[in-house]
Amino acid sequence: MSSAASEDPIPTQPSKNALRKAAKEAEKVKKKEAARQLEQQQTKLAAQDTSADRYGKISAEATPVLLTSLTDLPGKVGESVTIDVFLHNARNQSAKLSFLLLRGGTGTTVQAVVAVGGENNISRQMVKWAGSINCESYLRVTGLVLEAPEPIKSATLSGVELHIQNIYTIAQAITQLPIQIDDAIFANTLKAEAGEADTSGRPTIGLATRLDNRVLDLRVPVNQATLMIKSGVDMLFYEFMGKKKFTRVHTPRLIGGASEGGANVFTVDYFGRKAFLAQSPQLYKQMLIGSGLEGVFEVGPVFRAENSNTHRHMTEFTGLDFEMRIKNHYHEVIDVLEELFLFIFRELKIRYSDELAVVRKAYPVEEFLVPEGKMLRLNFADGIKLLKEDGININEYEDLSTANERRLGALIRNKYKTDFYVLDQFPLEIRPFYTKSSPHDPKLSNSYDFFMRGEEILSGAQRIHDQEELINSMKLKGVDPKDLKDYVDVFGYGMPPHGGGGIGLDRVVFLFLGLPNIRLATAYPRDPVRLMP
Protein backbone atom coordinates (compact mmCIF):
# COMPACT_ATOMS: atom_id res chain seq x y z
CA MET A 1 0.00 0.00 0.00
CA SER A 2 1.35 3.27 -0.94
CA SER A 3 2.10 5.93 1.62
CA ALA A 4 -0.41 8.33 -0.02
CA ALA A 5 -3.27 5.93 0.54
CA SER A 6 -2.55 5.67 4.25
CA GLU A 7 -2.74 9.45 4.89
CA ASP A 8 -5.94 11.08 6.44
CA PRO A 9 -8.09 13.13 4.02
CA ILE A 10 -7.67 16.89 4.20
CA PRO A 11 -10.92 18.48 5.67
CA THR A 12 -12.78 20.89 3.38
CA GLN A 13 -13.54 24.51 4.58
CA PRO A 14 -17.25 25.66 4.81
CA SER A 15 -18.34 27.83 1.94
CA LYS A 16 -19.15 31.51 2.41
CA ASN A 17 -22.86 30.80 1.88
CA ALA A 18 -22.79 28.14 4.58
CA LEU A 19 -21.10 30.55 6.97
CA ARG A 20 -23.71 33.24 6.30
CA LYS A 21 -26.54 30.77 6.80
CA ALA A 22 -25.06 29.58 10.08
CA ALA A 23 -24.69 33.20 11.28
CA LYS A 24 -28.33 33.92 10.46
CA GLU A 25 -29.49 30.87 12.35
CA ALA A 26 -27.39 31.86 15.34
CA GLU A 27 -28.87 35.39 15.20
CA LYS A 28 -32.40 33.97 15.12
CA VAL A 29 -31.68 31.85 18.15
CA LYS A 30 -30.23 34.87 19.93
CA LYS A 31 -33.30 37.03 19.17
CA LYS A 32 -35.68 34.32 20.26
CA GLU A 33 -33.80 33.97 23.51
CA ALA A 34 -33.84 37.76 24.05
CA ALA A 35 -37.60 37.90 23.35
CA ARG A 36 -38.16 35.01 25.74
CA GLN A 37 -36.15 36.71 28.45
CA LEU A 38 -38.00 40.03 27.87
CA GLU A 39 -41.35 38.27 28.10
CA GLN A 40 -40.26 36.60 31.31
CA GLN A 41 -39.06 39.93 32.65
CA GLN A 42 -42.33 41.67 31.77
CA THR A 43 -44.35 38.88 33.28
CA LYS A 44 -42.24 39.12 36.39
CA LEU A 45 -42.65 42.89 36.53
CA ALA A 46 -46.42 42.60 36.03
CA ALA A 47 -46.57 40.11 38.81
CA GLN A 48 -44.61 42.57 40.95
CA ASP A 49 -47.03 45.52 40.29
CA THR A 50 -47.85 46.16 43.91
CA SER A 51 -50.40 48.85 42.95
CA ALA A 52 -52.41 46.97 40.34
CA ASP A 53 -55.65 47.45 42.25
CA ARG A 54 -54.97 51.13 43.00
CA TYR A 55 -55.36 52.51 39.46
CA GLY A 56 -57.13 51.96 36.15
CA LYS A 57 -60.72 52.27 35.00
CA ILE A 58 -63.16 52.49 37.89
CA SER A 59 -65.23 49.39 38.47
CA ALA A 60 -68.96 49.52 37.78
CA GLU A 61 -69.34 47.92 41.18
CA ALA A 62 -67.13 50.41 43.00
CA THR A 63 -68.02 50.84 46.66
CA PRO A 64 -69.79 54.16 47.35
CA VAL A 65 -67.49 56.62 49.12
CA LEU A 66 -67.81 59.95 50.88
CA LEU A 67 -66.57 62.62 48.46
CA THR A 68 -64.82 65.81 49.56
CA SER A 69 -65.16 69.12 47.74
CA LEU A 70 -61.92 70.36 46.26
CA THR A 71 -62.39 73.73 47.95
CA ASP A 72 -62.39 72.01 51.37
CA LEU A 73 -58.89 70.52 51.01
CA PRO A 74 -57.04 73.30 52.89
CA GLY A 75 -59.01 72.29 55.98
CA LYS A 76 -58.18 68.59 55.54
CA VAL A 77 -54.40 68.65 56.01
CA GLY A 78 -53.22 65.29 57.35
CA GLU A 79 -56.39 63.52 56.23
CA SER A 80 -57.03 61.06 53.44
CA VAL A 81 -59.81 62.28 51.13
CA THR A 82 -61.55 61.16 47.93
CA ILE A 83 -62.42 63.65 45.20
CA ASP A 84 -64.00 63.54 41.74
CA VAL A 85 -62.16 65.91 39.40
CA PHE A 86 -61.08 66.75 35.87
CA LEU A 87 -57.45 66.19 34.94
CA HIS A 88 -56.20 69.61 33.87
CA ASN A 89 -52.73 68.38 32.93
CA ALA A 90 -50.18 65.69 33.82
CA ARG A 91 -46.45 65.22 33.43
CA ASN A 92 -44.05 62.39 34.20
CA GLN A 93 -41.14 63.95 36.06
CA SER A 94 -39.29 60.63 36.07
CA ALA A 95 -39.97 56.90 36.16
CA LYS A 96 -40.65 57.30 39.87
CA LEU A 97 -42.56 60.61 40.00
CA SER A 98 -45.52 62.23 38.23
CA PHE A 99 -47.31 65.53 38.86
CA LEU A 100 -50.99 66.06 38.08
CA LEU A 101 -53.03 69.26 38.19
CA LEU A 102 -56.58 68.39 39.21
CA ARG A 103 -59.50 70.76 38.60
CA GLY A 104 -62.88 70.97 40.28
CA GLY A 105 -66.12 71.98 38.63
CA THR A 106 -65.73 75.66 39.55
CA GLY A 107 -62.14 76.04 38.37
CA THR A 108 -60.43 75.30 41.69
CA THR A 109 -57.16 73.44 41.11
CA VAL A 110 -54.77 71.44 43.30
CA GLN A 111 -51.45 69.78 42.54
CA ALA A 112 -51.33 66.02 43.04
CA VAL A 113 -48.22 63.86 43.38
CA VAL A 114 -47.79 60.19 42.44
CA ALA A 115 -44.50 58.84 43.77
CA VAL A 116 -43.00 55.34 43.85
CA GLY A 117 -42.86 53.68 47.27
CA GLY A 118 -44.24 55.20 50.43
CA GLU A 119 -46.67 53.64 52.87
CA ASN A 120 -48.87 52.43 50.01
CA ASN A 121 -45.91 50.95 48.09
CA ILE A 122 -46.86 52.78 44.85
CA SER A 123 -45.42 51.00 41.80
CA ARG A 124 -43.61 52.43 38.78
CA GLN A 125 -46.43 51.15 36.60
CA MET A 126 -48.94 53.26 38.53
CA VAL A 127 -46.73 56.36 38.27
CA LYS A 128 -46.34 55.88 34.51
CA TRP A 129 -50.07 55.26 34.01
CA ALA A 130 -51.12 58.31 36.03
CA GLY A 131 -48.80 60.58 34.08
CA SER A 132 -50.18 59.39 30.75
CA ILE A 133 -53.92 59.95 31.39
CA ASN A 134 -55.50 62.17 28.73
CA CYS A 135 -56.20 65.74 29.81
CA GLU A 136 -59.85 66.52 30.73
CA SER A 137 -60.52 62.93 31.74
CA TYR A 138 -62.84 62.70 34.74
CA LEU A 139 -61.21 60.94 37.67
CA ARG A 140 -61.83 59.62 41.15
CA VAL A 141 -58.76 60.23 43.28
CA THR A 142 -57.97 59.28 46.86
CA GLY A 143 -54.98 60.83 48.52
CA LEU A 144 -53.37 62.33 51.60
CA VAL A 145 -53.64 66.11 51.94
CA LEU A 146 -50.34 67.67 52.97
CA GLU A 147 -49.04 71.19 53.27
CA ALA A 148 -47.06 72.21 50.19
CA PRO A 149 -43.34 72.71 50.92
CA GLU A 150 -43.62 76.01 49.04
CA PRO A 151 -46.53 77.87 47.37
CA ILE A 152 -47.61 76.12 44.17
CA LYS A 153 -48.07 78.90 41.63
CA SER A 154 -49.83 76.73 39.05
CA ALA A 155 -52.68 75.79 41.44
CA THR A 156 -55.39 77.96 42.98
CA LEU A 157 -54.98 75.91 46.19
CA SER A 158 -51.33 76.88 46.44
CA GLY A 159 -50.80 75.89 50.07
CA VAL A 160 -51.62 72.18 49.86
CA GLU A 161 -50.93 69.20 47.63
CA LEU A 162 -52.51 65.77 47.34
CA HIS A 163 -50.33 62.66 47.60
CA ILE A 164 -52.22 60.09 45.57
CA GLN A 165 -53.05 56.68 47.01
CA ASN A 166 -55.65 55.55 44.45
CA ILE A 167 -56.58 56.98 41.05
CA TYR A 168 -59.27 55.74 38.65
CA THR A 169 -60.75 57.05 35.42
CA ILE A 170 -64.51 57.52 35.55
CA ALA A 171 -64.60 58.80 31.96
CA GLN A 172 -61.54 58.93 29.74
CA ALA A 173 -61.25 61.97 27.44
CA ILE A 174 -60.14 61.59 23.83
CA THR A 175 -56.47 62.15 23.06
CA GLN A 176 -56.92 65.15 20.74
CA LEU A 177 -59.45 67.67 22.06
CA PRO A 178 -60.98 70.29 19.71
CA ILE A 179 -59.61 73.07 21.93
CA GLN A 180 -57.18 73.10 24.82
CA ILE A 181 -58.48 74.56 28.08
CA ASP A 182 -55.26 76.50 28.69
CA ASP A 183 -55.56 78.10 25.24
CA ALA A 184 -59.17 79.06 25.97
CA ILE A 185 -58.08 80.63 29.26
CA PHE A 186 -55.46 82.60 27.36
CA ALA A 187 -58.02 83.70 24.75
CA ASN A 188 -60.25 85.08 27.49
CA THR A 189 -57.43 87.14 28.90
CA LEU A 190 -56.12 88.63 25.68
CA LYS A 191 -59.43 88.85 23.79
CA ALA A 192 -57.42 88.17 20.65
CA GLU A 193 -58.65 87.08 17.25
CA ALA A 194 -58.16 83.51 16.07
CA GLY A 195 -54.78 82.78 14.58
CA GLU A 196 -52.91 85.49 16.42
CA ALA A 197 -50.26 84.65 18.98
CA ASP A 198 -48.45 86.42 21.77
CA THR A 199 -44.68 86.70 22.03
CA SER A 200 -44.47 83.22 23.54
CA GLY A 201 -46.09 81.73 20.44
CA ARG A 202 -49.14 80.30 22.20
CA PRO A 203 -52.11 80.11 19.79
CA THR A 204 -55.31 81.92 20.69
CA ILE A 205 -58.88 80.81 20.04
CA GLY A 206 -61.50 82.97 18.36
CA LEU A 207 -64.97 83.38 19.84
CA ALA A 208 -66.64 81.33 17.11
CA THR A 209 -64.36 78.34 17.73
CA ARG A 210 -64.95 78.55 21.45
CA LEU A 211 -68.72 78.68 20.98
CA ASP A 212 -68.53 75.71 18.58
CA ASN A 213 -66.93 73.77 21.44
CA ARG A 214 -68.89 75.43 24.22
CA VAL A 215 -68.80 72.58 26.76
CA LEU A 216 -65.00 72.65 26.82
CA ASP A 217 -65.00 76.45 26.76
CA LEU A 218 -67.32 76.55 29.76
CA ARG A 219 -64.73 74.63 31.76
CA VAL A 220 -62.62 77.80 31.75
CA PRO A 221 -62.88 79.32 35.26
CA VAL A 222 -63.96 82.79 34.09
CA ASN A 223 -66.82 81.32 32.06
CA GLN A 224 -68.02 79.27 35.02
CA ALA A 225 -67.80 82.35 37.25
CA THR A 226 -69.84 84.31 34.70
CA LEU A 227 -72.62 81.72 34.67
CA MET A 228 -72.67 81.65 38.46
CA ILE A 229 -73.02 85.44 38.58
CA LYS A 230 -75.79 85.25 35.99
CA SER A 231 -77.56 82.67 38.13
CA GLY A 232 -77.13 85.09 41.02
CA VAL A 233 -78.87 87.92 39.15
CA ASP A 234 -81.72 85.55 38.30
CA MET A 235 -82.15 84.40 41.90
CA LEU A 236 -81.86 87.94 43.30
CA PHE A 237 -84.64 89.03 40.93
CA TYR A 238 -86.85 86.24 42.31
CA GLU A 239 -85.90 87.14 45.86
CA PHE A 240 -86.72 90.82 45.41
CA MET A 241 -90.04 90.23 43.67
CA GLY A 242 -91.02 87.72 46.35
CA LYS A 243 -90.39 90.31 49.05
CA LYS A 244 -92.64 92.72 47.11
CA LYS A 245 -95.40 90.07 47.19
CA PHE A 246 -95.57 89.95 43.38
CA THR A 247 -97.00 86.79 41.86
CA ARG A 248 -94.72 84.60 39.74
CA VAL A 249 -96.42 83.69 36.46
CA HIS A 250 -95.70 81.60 33.36
CA THR A 251 -97.07 82.91 30.08
CA PRO A 252 -97.14 81.25 26.62
CA ARG A 253 -94.28 81.50 24.15
CA LEU A 254 -96.42 80.18 21.29
CA ILE A 255 -98.91 82.95 20.51
CA GLY A 256 -101.43 83.84 17.81
CA GLY A 257 -100.31 87.44 17.22
CA ALA A 258 -97.07 89.42 17.30
CA SER A 259 -96.70 90.58 20.91
CA GLU A 260 -94.88 93.80 20.02
CA GLY A 261 -96.85 94.48 16.85
CA GLY A 262 -93.69 94.62 14.73
CA ALA A 263 -91.99 92.65 11.98
CA ASN A 264 -89.17 91.20 14.10
CA VAL A 265 -91.05 88.05 14.98
CA PHE A 266 -90.43 84.36 14.27
CA THR A 267 -93.33 82.55 12.63
CA VAL A 268 -94.02 78.83 13.05
CA ASP A 269 -96.49 76.42 11.54
CA TYR A 270 -99.05 75.52 14.18
CA PHE A 271 -101.05 72.60 12.74
CA GLY A 272 -101.68 74.48 9.50
CA ARG A 273 -102.12 77.87 11.14
CA LYS A 274 -99.58 80.67 11.53
CA ALA A 275 -98.26 81.17 15.04
CA PHE A 276 -95.48 83.29 16.50
CA LEU A 277 -92.72 82.99 19.08
CA ALA A 278 -93.34 85.62 21.75
CA GLN A 279 -91.21 88.75 21.50
CA SER A 280 -92.06 89.33 25.16
CA PRO A 281 -94.74 88.37 27.68
CA GLN A 282 -96.00 91.95 27.50
CA LEU A 283 -99.62 91.43 26.52
CA TYR A 284 -100.12 88.58 28.97
CA LYS A 285 -98.60 90.57 31.84
CA GLN A 286 -101.12 93.33 31.21
CA MET A 287 -104.03 90.89 31.00
CA LEU A 288 -102.96 89.37 34.33
CA ILE A 289 -103.11 92.81 35.93
CA GLY A 290 -106.61 93.00 34.45
CA SER A 291 -107.40 89.72 36.21
CA GLY A 292 -107.02 91.46 39.57
CA LEU A 293 -103.41 90.67 40.50
CA GLU A 294 -101.50 93.61 42.03
CA GLY A 295 -98.15 92.69 40.52
CA VAL A 296 -96.68 89.85 38.44
CA PHE A 297 -93.21 88.77 37.38
CA GLU A 298 -91.72 86.15 35.09
CA VAL A 299 -88.37 84.81 33.93
CA GLY A 300 -88.36 83.20 30.50
CA PRO A 301 -87.06 83.13 26.93
CA VAL A 302 -87.65 86.05 24.57
CA PHE A 303 -87.39 85.75 20.78
CA ARG A 304 -86.46 88.55 18.38
CA ALA A 305 -86.11 87.95 14.63
CA GLU A 306 -83.58 90.75 14.22
CA ASN A 307 -80.77 90.12 11.75
CA SER A 308 -78.31 91.97 13.97
CA ASN A 309 -74.82 90.51 14.25
CA THR A 310 -73.52 92.86 16.94
CA HIS A 311 -71.75 92.44 20.25
CA ARG A 312 -75.02 92.95 22.17
CA HIS A 313 -77.81 91.37 20.11
CA MET A 314 -79.15 87.82 20.18
CA THR A 315 -82.22 86.25 18.60
CA GLU A 316 -83.10 84.46 21.85
CA PHE A 317 -82.35 85.75 25.32
CA THR A 318 -83.68 85.52 28.86
CA GLY A 319 -86.12 88.19 29.96
CA LEU A 320 -86.83 89.32 33.51
CA ASP A 321 -90.29 90.85 33.25
CA PHE A 322 -92.68 92.42 35.69
CA GLU A 323 -95.90 94.44 35.68
CA MET A 324 -97.67 96.26 38.52
CA ARG A 325 -100.64 98.46 39.32
CA ILE A 326 -100.05 102.20 39.43
CA LYS A 327 -101.74 104.01 42.31
CA ASN A 328 -100.92 107.64 41.57
CA HIS A 329 -98.00 108.12 39.15
CA TYR A 330 -96.02 105.91 36.79
CA HIS A 331 -92.79 106.85 38.57
CA GLU A 332 -93.88 104.32 41.18
CA VAL A 333 -92.73 101.69 38.67
CA ILE A 334 -89.36 103.43 38.21
CA ASP A 335 -88.97 103.53 42.00
CA VAL A 336 -89.44 99.74 42.21
CA LEU A 337 -86.98 99.15 39.36
CA GLU A 338 -84.39 101.43 40.96
CA GLU A 339 -84.72 99.58 44.24
CA LEU A 340 -84.45 96.24 42.38
CA PHE A 341 -81.24 97.08 40.55
CA LEU A 342 -79.49 98.66 43.52
CA PHE A 343 -80.37 95.52 45.50
CA ILE A 344 -78.93 93.27 42.78
CA PHE A 345 -75.72 95.28 42.37
CA ARG A 346 -75.13 95.44 46.12
CA GLU A 347 -75.81 91.75 46.75
CA LEU A 348 -73.69 90.58 43.83
CA LYS A 349 -70.64 92.24 45.37
CA ILE A 350 -71.38 90.61 48.72
CA ARG A 351 -72.49 87.12 47.69
CA TYR A 352 -70.36 86.63 44.57
CA SER A 353 -67.12 88.40 45.48
CA ASP A 354 -64.96 85.35 44.62
CA GLU A 355 -66.57 84.94 41.18
CA LEU A 356 -66.26 88.67 40.49
CA ALA A 357 -62.55 88.50 41.29
CA VAL A 358 -62.11 85.68 38.75
CA VAL A 359 -63.85 87.72 36.04
CA ARG A 360 -61.92 90.89 36.88
CA LYS A 361 -58.63 89.00 36.52
CA ALA A 362 -59.58 87.87 33.01
CA TYR A 363 -61.29 91.13 31.99
CA PRO A 364 -59.64 94.01 33.85
CA VAL A 365 -62.17 96.69 32.87
CA GLU A 366 -63.17 99.84 34.72
CA GLU A 367 -65.29 99.13 37.79
CA PHE A 368 -69.02 99.51 37.26
CA LEU A 369 -69.98 102.80 38.94
CA VAL A 370 -73.23 102.70 40.91
CA PRO A 371 -74.61 105.81 42.61
CA GLU A 372 -75.06 105.93 46.36
CA GLY A 373 -78.65 106.60 47.28
CA LYS A 374 -80.89 107.37 44.31
CA MET A 375 -79.94 106.62 40.74
CA LEU A 376 -79.54 109.35 38.13
CA ARG A 377 -82.78 110.18 36.31
CA LEU A 378 -82.75 112.32 33.19
CA ASN A 379 -85.43 113.13 30.67
CA PHE A 380 -84.81 111.94 27.14
CA ALA A 381 -84.52 115.60 26.12
CA ASP A 382 -81.72 116.06 28.69
CA GLY A 383 -79.78 113.24 27.07
CA ILE A 384 -80.26 114.78 23.62
CA LYS A 385 -79.00 118.09 24.99
CA LEU A 386 -75.82 116.46 26.32
CA LEU A 387 -75.15 114.88 22.93
CA LYS A 388 -75.74 118.16 21.10
CA GLU A 389 -73.37 119.95 23.45
CA ASP A 390 -70.81 117.30 22.53
CA GLY A 391 -71.19 118.18 18.87
CA ILE A 392 -73.52 115.38 17.78
CA ASN A 393 -76.25 116.39 15.34
CA ILE A 394 -79.43 114.64 16.48
CA ASN A 395 -83.15 115.39 16.40
CA GLU A 396 -84.90 115.62 19.78
CA TYR A 397 -87.59 113.15 18.66
CA GLU A 398 -85.15 110.70 17.07
CA ASP A 399 -84.35 107.36 18.70
CA LEU A 400 -80.80 106.85 19.95
CA SER A 401 -78.47 104.79 17.79
CA THR A 402 -76.09 102.32 19.45
CA ALA A 403 -73.20 104.74 18.89
CA ASN A 404 -75.11 107.65 20.43
CA GLU A 405 -76.21 105.51 23.37
CA ARG A 406 -72.61 104.62 24.13
CA ARG A 407 -71.42 108.18 23.67
CA LEU A 408 -74.11 109.43 26.02
CA GLY A 409 -73.04 106.82 28.56
CA ALA A 410 -69.47 108.10 28.43
CA LEU A 411 -70.66 111.71 28.86
CA ILE A 412 -72.84 110.77 31.84
CA ARG A 413 -70.03 108.76 33.46
CA ASN A 414 -67.69 111.71 33.12
CA LYS A 415 -70.22 114.29 34.39
CA TYR A 416 -72.21 112.34 36.99
CA LYS A 417 -69.76 109.55 37.94
CA THR A 418 -72.24 106.75 37.29
CA ASP A 419 -72.67 103.89 34.81
CA PHE A 420 -76.29 103.34 35.80
CA TYR A 421 -79.07 105.76 34.91
CA VAL A 422 -82.55 106.09 33.43
CA LEU A 423 -83.87 108.18 30.56
CA ASP A 424 -87.53 109.14 30.98
CA GLN A 425 -90.20 110.66 28.71
CA PHE A 426 -89.22 109.11 25.38
CA PRO A 427 -90.84 110.36 22.15
CA LEU A 428 -94.18 108.56 21.70
CA GLU A 429 -93.56 107.87 18.01
CA ILE A 430 -90.66 105.48 18.74
CA ARG A 431 -92.47 103.45 21.44
CA PRO A 432 -94.85 100.44 21.11
CA PHE A 433 -98.60 100.85 20.60
CA TYR A 434 -99.49 100.08 24.24
CA THR A 435 -97.45 103.02 25.61
CA LYS A 436 -99.27 105.79 27.47
CA SER A 437 -98.73 109.29 26.08
CA SER A 438 -97.50 112.10 28.31
CA PRO A 439 -100.27 114.35 29.66
CA HIS A 440 -97.90 117.31 29.32
CA ASP A 441 -96.79 116.81 25.70
CA PRO A 442 -98.64 114.54 23.24
CA LYS A 443 -95.36 113.97 21.36
CA LEU A 444 -93.82 112.36 24.46
CA SER A 445 -94.71 109.27 26.46
CA ASN A 446 -94.65 108.00 30.02
CA SER A 447 -91.90 105.58 29.08
CA TYR A 448 -88.32 105.01 30.18
CA ASP A 449 -85.19 103.02 29.45
CA PHE A 450 -82.52 101.95 31.96
CA PHE A 451 -78.88 101.96 30.90
CA MET A 452 -75.64 100.32 32.03
CA ARG A 453 -72.30 101.48 30.63
CA GLY A 454 -74.17 103.41 27.94
CA GLU A 455 -76.26 100.49 26.68
CA GLU A 456 -79.96 99.79 27.21
CA ILE A 457 -80.81 96.91 29.56
CA LEU A 458 -84.49 97.64 30.23
CA SER A 459 -87.40 99.19 28.39
CA GLY A 460 -90.61 100.05 30.20
CA ALA A 461 -93.58 102.37 30.41
CA GLN A 462 -96.95 103.14 31.78
CA ARG A 463 -99.38 101.20 29.59
CA ILE A 464 -102.61 102.42 28.10
CA HIS A 465 -105.50 101.14 30.24
CA ASP A 466 -108.45 102.69 28.34
CA GLN A 467 -109.82 100.50 25.55
CA GLU A 468 -110.74 103.29 23.13
CA GLU A 469 -107.36 104.96 23.56
CA LEU A 470 -105.64 101.61 23.02
CA ILE A 471 -107.54 100.91 19.78
CA ASN A 472 -106.69 104.36 18.41
CA SER A 473 -103.03 103.90 19.29
CA MET A 474 -102.93 100.51 17.59
CA LYS A 475 -104.39 101.93 14.38
CA LEU A 476 -101.87 104.79 14.40
CA LYS A 477 -99.05 102.24 14.72
CA GLY A 478 -100.43 100.07 11.91
CA VAL A 479 -101.58 97.26 14.18
CA ASP A 480 -105.01 95.78 13.44
CA PRO A 481 -106.96 95.44 16.74
CA LYS A 482 -108.68 92.35 15.27
CA ASP A 483 -105.34 90.53 15.22
CA LEU A 484 -105.11 90.93 19.02
CA LYS A 485 -108.81 90.69 19.82
CA ASP A 486 -108.39 88.65 23.03
CA TYR A 487 -106.00 91.27 24.36
CA VAL A 488 -108.10 94.27 23.32
CA ASP A 489 -111.31 92.80 24.75
CA VAL A 490 -109.78 92.64 28.25
CA PHE A 491 -109.64 96.45 28.34
CA GLY A 492 -113.41 96.58 27.99
CA TYR A 493 -113.79 94.77 31.34
CA GLY A 494 -112.21 97.53 33.43
CA MET A 495 -108.40 97.77 33.65
CA PRO A 496 -106.38 99.39 36.48
CA PRO A 497 -103.62 101.86 35.52
CA HIS A 498 -100.43 99.84 35.29
CA GLY A 499 -96.85 99.75 34.07
CA GLY A 500 -93.76 97.62 34.10
CA GLY A 501 -90.64 96.70 32.24
CA GLY A 502 -88.66 94.00 30.53
CA ILE A 503 -85.05 93.41 31.53
CA GLY A 504 -82.50 91.56 29.42
CA LEU A 505 -80.75 89.23 31.88
CA ASP A 506 -77.87 88.48 29.52
CA ARG A 507 -77.27 92.21 28.92
CA VAL A 508 -77.25 93.01 32.62
CA VAL A 509 -74.54 90.40 33.24
CA PHE A 510 -72.51 91.27 30.14
CA LEU A 511 -72.49 95.00 30.96
CA PHE A 512 -72.08 94.70 34.73
CA LEU A 513 -68.99 92.53 34.19
CA GLY A 514 -67.72 94.56 31.24
CA LEU A 515 -67.45 91.54 28.94
CA PRO A 516 -66.54 92.25 25.31
CA ASN A 517 -69.51 90.29 23.92
CA ILE A 518 -72.95 89.31 25.22
CA ARG A 519 -72.43 85.75 23.97
CA LEU A 520 -69.89 85.28 26.76
CA ALA A 521 -72.74 85.78 29.26
CA THR A 522 -74.85 83.03 27.69
CA ALA A 523 -74.31 79.30 27.96
CA TYR A 524 -75.54 78.54 24.44
CA PRO A 525 -76.13 81.81 22.53
CA ARG A 526 -78.47 82.16 19.57
CA ASP A 527 -77.89 84.78 16.91
CA PRO A 528 -78.62 85.07 13.16
CA VAL A 529 -75.80 82.65 12.30
CA ARG A 530 -75.77 80.28 15.28
CA LEU A 531 -78.27 77.49 15.99
CA MET A 532 -75.79 74.93 17.35
CA PRO A 533 -74.70 73.64 19.77
mmCIF file of N, CA and C in Angstrom, residues 251-253 255 257-260 277-285 298 300-304 317 319 321 434 463 502:
data_model
loop_
_atom_site.group_PDB
_atom_site.id
_atom_site.type_symbol
_atom_site.label_atom_id
_atom_site.label_comp_id
_atom_site.label_asym_id
_atom_site.label_seq_id
_atom_site.Cartn_x
_atom_site.Cartn_y
_atom_site.Cartn_z
ATOM 1 N N THR A 251 -96.209 82.591 31.223
ATOM 2 C CA THR A 251 -97.065 82.907 30.078
ATOM 3 C C THR A 251 -96.606 82.162 28.828
ATOM 4 N N PRO A 252 -97.482 82.025 27.829
ATOM 5 C CA PRO A 252 -97.140 81.247 26.618
ATOM 6 C C PRO A 252 -96.024 81.887 25.797
ATOM 7 N N ARG A 253 -95.267 81.026 25.129
ATOM 8 C CA ARG A 253 -94.281 81.499 24.149
ATOM 9 C C ARG A 253 -94.767 81.239 22.726
ATOM 10 N N ILE A 255 -97.774 82.021 20.457
ATOM 11 C CA ILE A 255 -98.906 82.948 20.513
ATOM 12 C C ILE A 255 -99.489 83.150 19.121
ATOM 13 N N GLY A 257 -100.569 86.127 17.819
ATOM 14 C CA GLY A 257 -100.309 87.435 17.217
ATOM 15 C C GLY A 257 -98.994 87.979 17.711
ATOM 16 N N ALA A 258 -98.362 88.846 16.925
ATOM 17 C CA ALA A 258 -97.070 89.419 17.299
ATOM 18 C C ALA A 258 -97.224 90.278 18.547
ATOM 19 N N SER A 259 -96.503 89.931 19.615
ATOM 20 C CA SER A 259 -96.705 90.580 20.911
ATOM 21 C C SER A 259 -96.261 92.031 20.931
ATOM 22 N N GLU A 260 -95.322 92.416 20.062
ATOM 23 C CA GLU A 260 -94.879 93.802 20.021
ATOM 24 C C GLU A 260 -95.419 94.531 18.794
ATOM 25 N N LEU A 277 -93.470 83.106 17.826
ATOM 26 C CA LEU A 277 -92.718 82.993 19.076
ATOM 27 C C LEU A 277 -92.751 84.353 19.757
ATOM 28 N N ALA A 278 -93.104 84.364 21.030
ATOM 29 C CA ALA A 278 -93.342 85.621 21.747
ATOM 30 C C ALA A 278 -92.098 86.498 21.785
ATOM 31 N N GLN A 279 -92.268 87.757 21.398
ATOM 32 C CA GLN A 279 -91.208 88.748 21.498
ATOM 33 C C GLN A 279 -91.047 89.243 22.927
ATOM 34 N N SER A 280 -92.077 89.016 23.728
ATOM 35 C CA SER A 280 -92.060 89.330 25.158
ATOM 36 C C SER A 280 -93.375 88.810 25.738
ATOM 37 N N PRO A 281 -93.466 88.748 27.072
ATOM 38 C CA PRO A 281 -94.744 88.365 27.683
ATOM 39 C C PRO A 281 -95.639 89.578 27.921
ATOM 40 N N GLN A 282 -95.377 90.663 27.219
ATOM 41 C CA GLN A 282 -96.000 91.952 27.500
ATOM 42 C C GLN A 282 -97.527 91.898 27.590
ATOM 43 N N LEU A 283 -98.167 91.390 26.562
ATOM 44 C CA LEU A 283 -99.620 91.426 26.522
ATOM 45 C C LEU A 283 -100.233 90.583 27.638
ATOM 46 N N TYR A 284 -99.597 89.455 27.927
ATOM 47 C CA TYR A 284 -100.121 88.579 28.973
ATOM 48 C C TYR A 284 -99.916 89.184 30.360
ATOM 49 N N LYS A 285 -98.808 89.884 30.557
ATOM 50 C CA LYS A 285 -98.602 90.570 31.837
ATOM 51 C C LYS A 285 -99.727 91.571 32.089
ATOM 52 N N GLU A 298 -92.007 87.377 35.834
ATOM 53 C CA GLU A 298 -91.719 86.155 35.086
ATOM 54 C C GLU A 298 -90.281 86.175 34.605
ATOM 55 N N GLY A 300 -88.171 84.139 31.591
ATOM 56 C CA GLY A 300 -88.360 83.195 30.500
ATOM 57 C C GLY A 300 -87.694 83.648 29.219
ATOM 58 N N PRO A 301 -87.699 82.792 28.197
ATOM 59 C CA PRO A 301 -87.061 83.126 26.927
ATOM 60 C C PRO A 301 -87.834 84.181 26.148
ATOM 61 N N VAL A 302 -87.099 85.002 25.432
ATOM 62 C CA VAL A 302 -87.651 86.048 24.574
ATOM 63 C C VAL A 302 -87.039 85.867 23.192
ATOM 64 N N PHE A 303 -87.854 85.996 22.144
ATOM 65 C CA PHE A 303 -87.391 85.754 20.778
ATOM 66 C C PHE A 303 -87.520 87.026 19.942
ATOM 67 N N ARG A 304 -86.451 87.383 19.251
ATOM 68 C CA ARG A 304 -86.457 88.554 18.381
ATOM 69 C C ARG A 304 -85.828 88.189 17.035
ATOM 70 N N PHE A 317 -83.012 85.390 24.075
ATOM 71 C CA PHE A 317 -82.352 85.748 25.321
ATOM 72 C C PHE A 317 -83.327 85.542 26.473
ATOM 73 N N GLY A 319 -85.501 86.955 29.501
ATOM 74 C CA GLY A 319 -86.118 88.189 29.960
ATOM 75 C C GLY A 319 -86.557 88.096 31.413
ATOM 76 N N ASP A 321 -89.161 89.943 33.492
ATOM 77 C CA ASP A 321 -90.292 90.845 33.248
ATOM 78 C C ASP A 321 -91.141 91.023 34.491
ATOM 79 N N TYR A 434 -98.831 100.121 22.931
ATOM 80 C CA TYR A 434 -99.491 100.078 24.237
ATOM 81 C C TYR A 434 -98.966 101.143 25.213
ATOM 82 N N ARG A 463 -98.628 101.729 30.728
ATOM 83 C CA ARG A 463 -99.381 101.198 29.591
ATOM 84 C C ARG A 463 -100.738 101.903 29.487
ATOM 85 N N GLY A 502 -89.299 95.250 30.920
ATOM 86 C CA GLY A 502 -88.656 94.001 30.526
ATOM 87 C C GLY A 502 -87.154 94.173 30.561
#
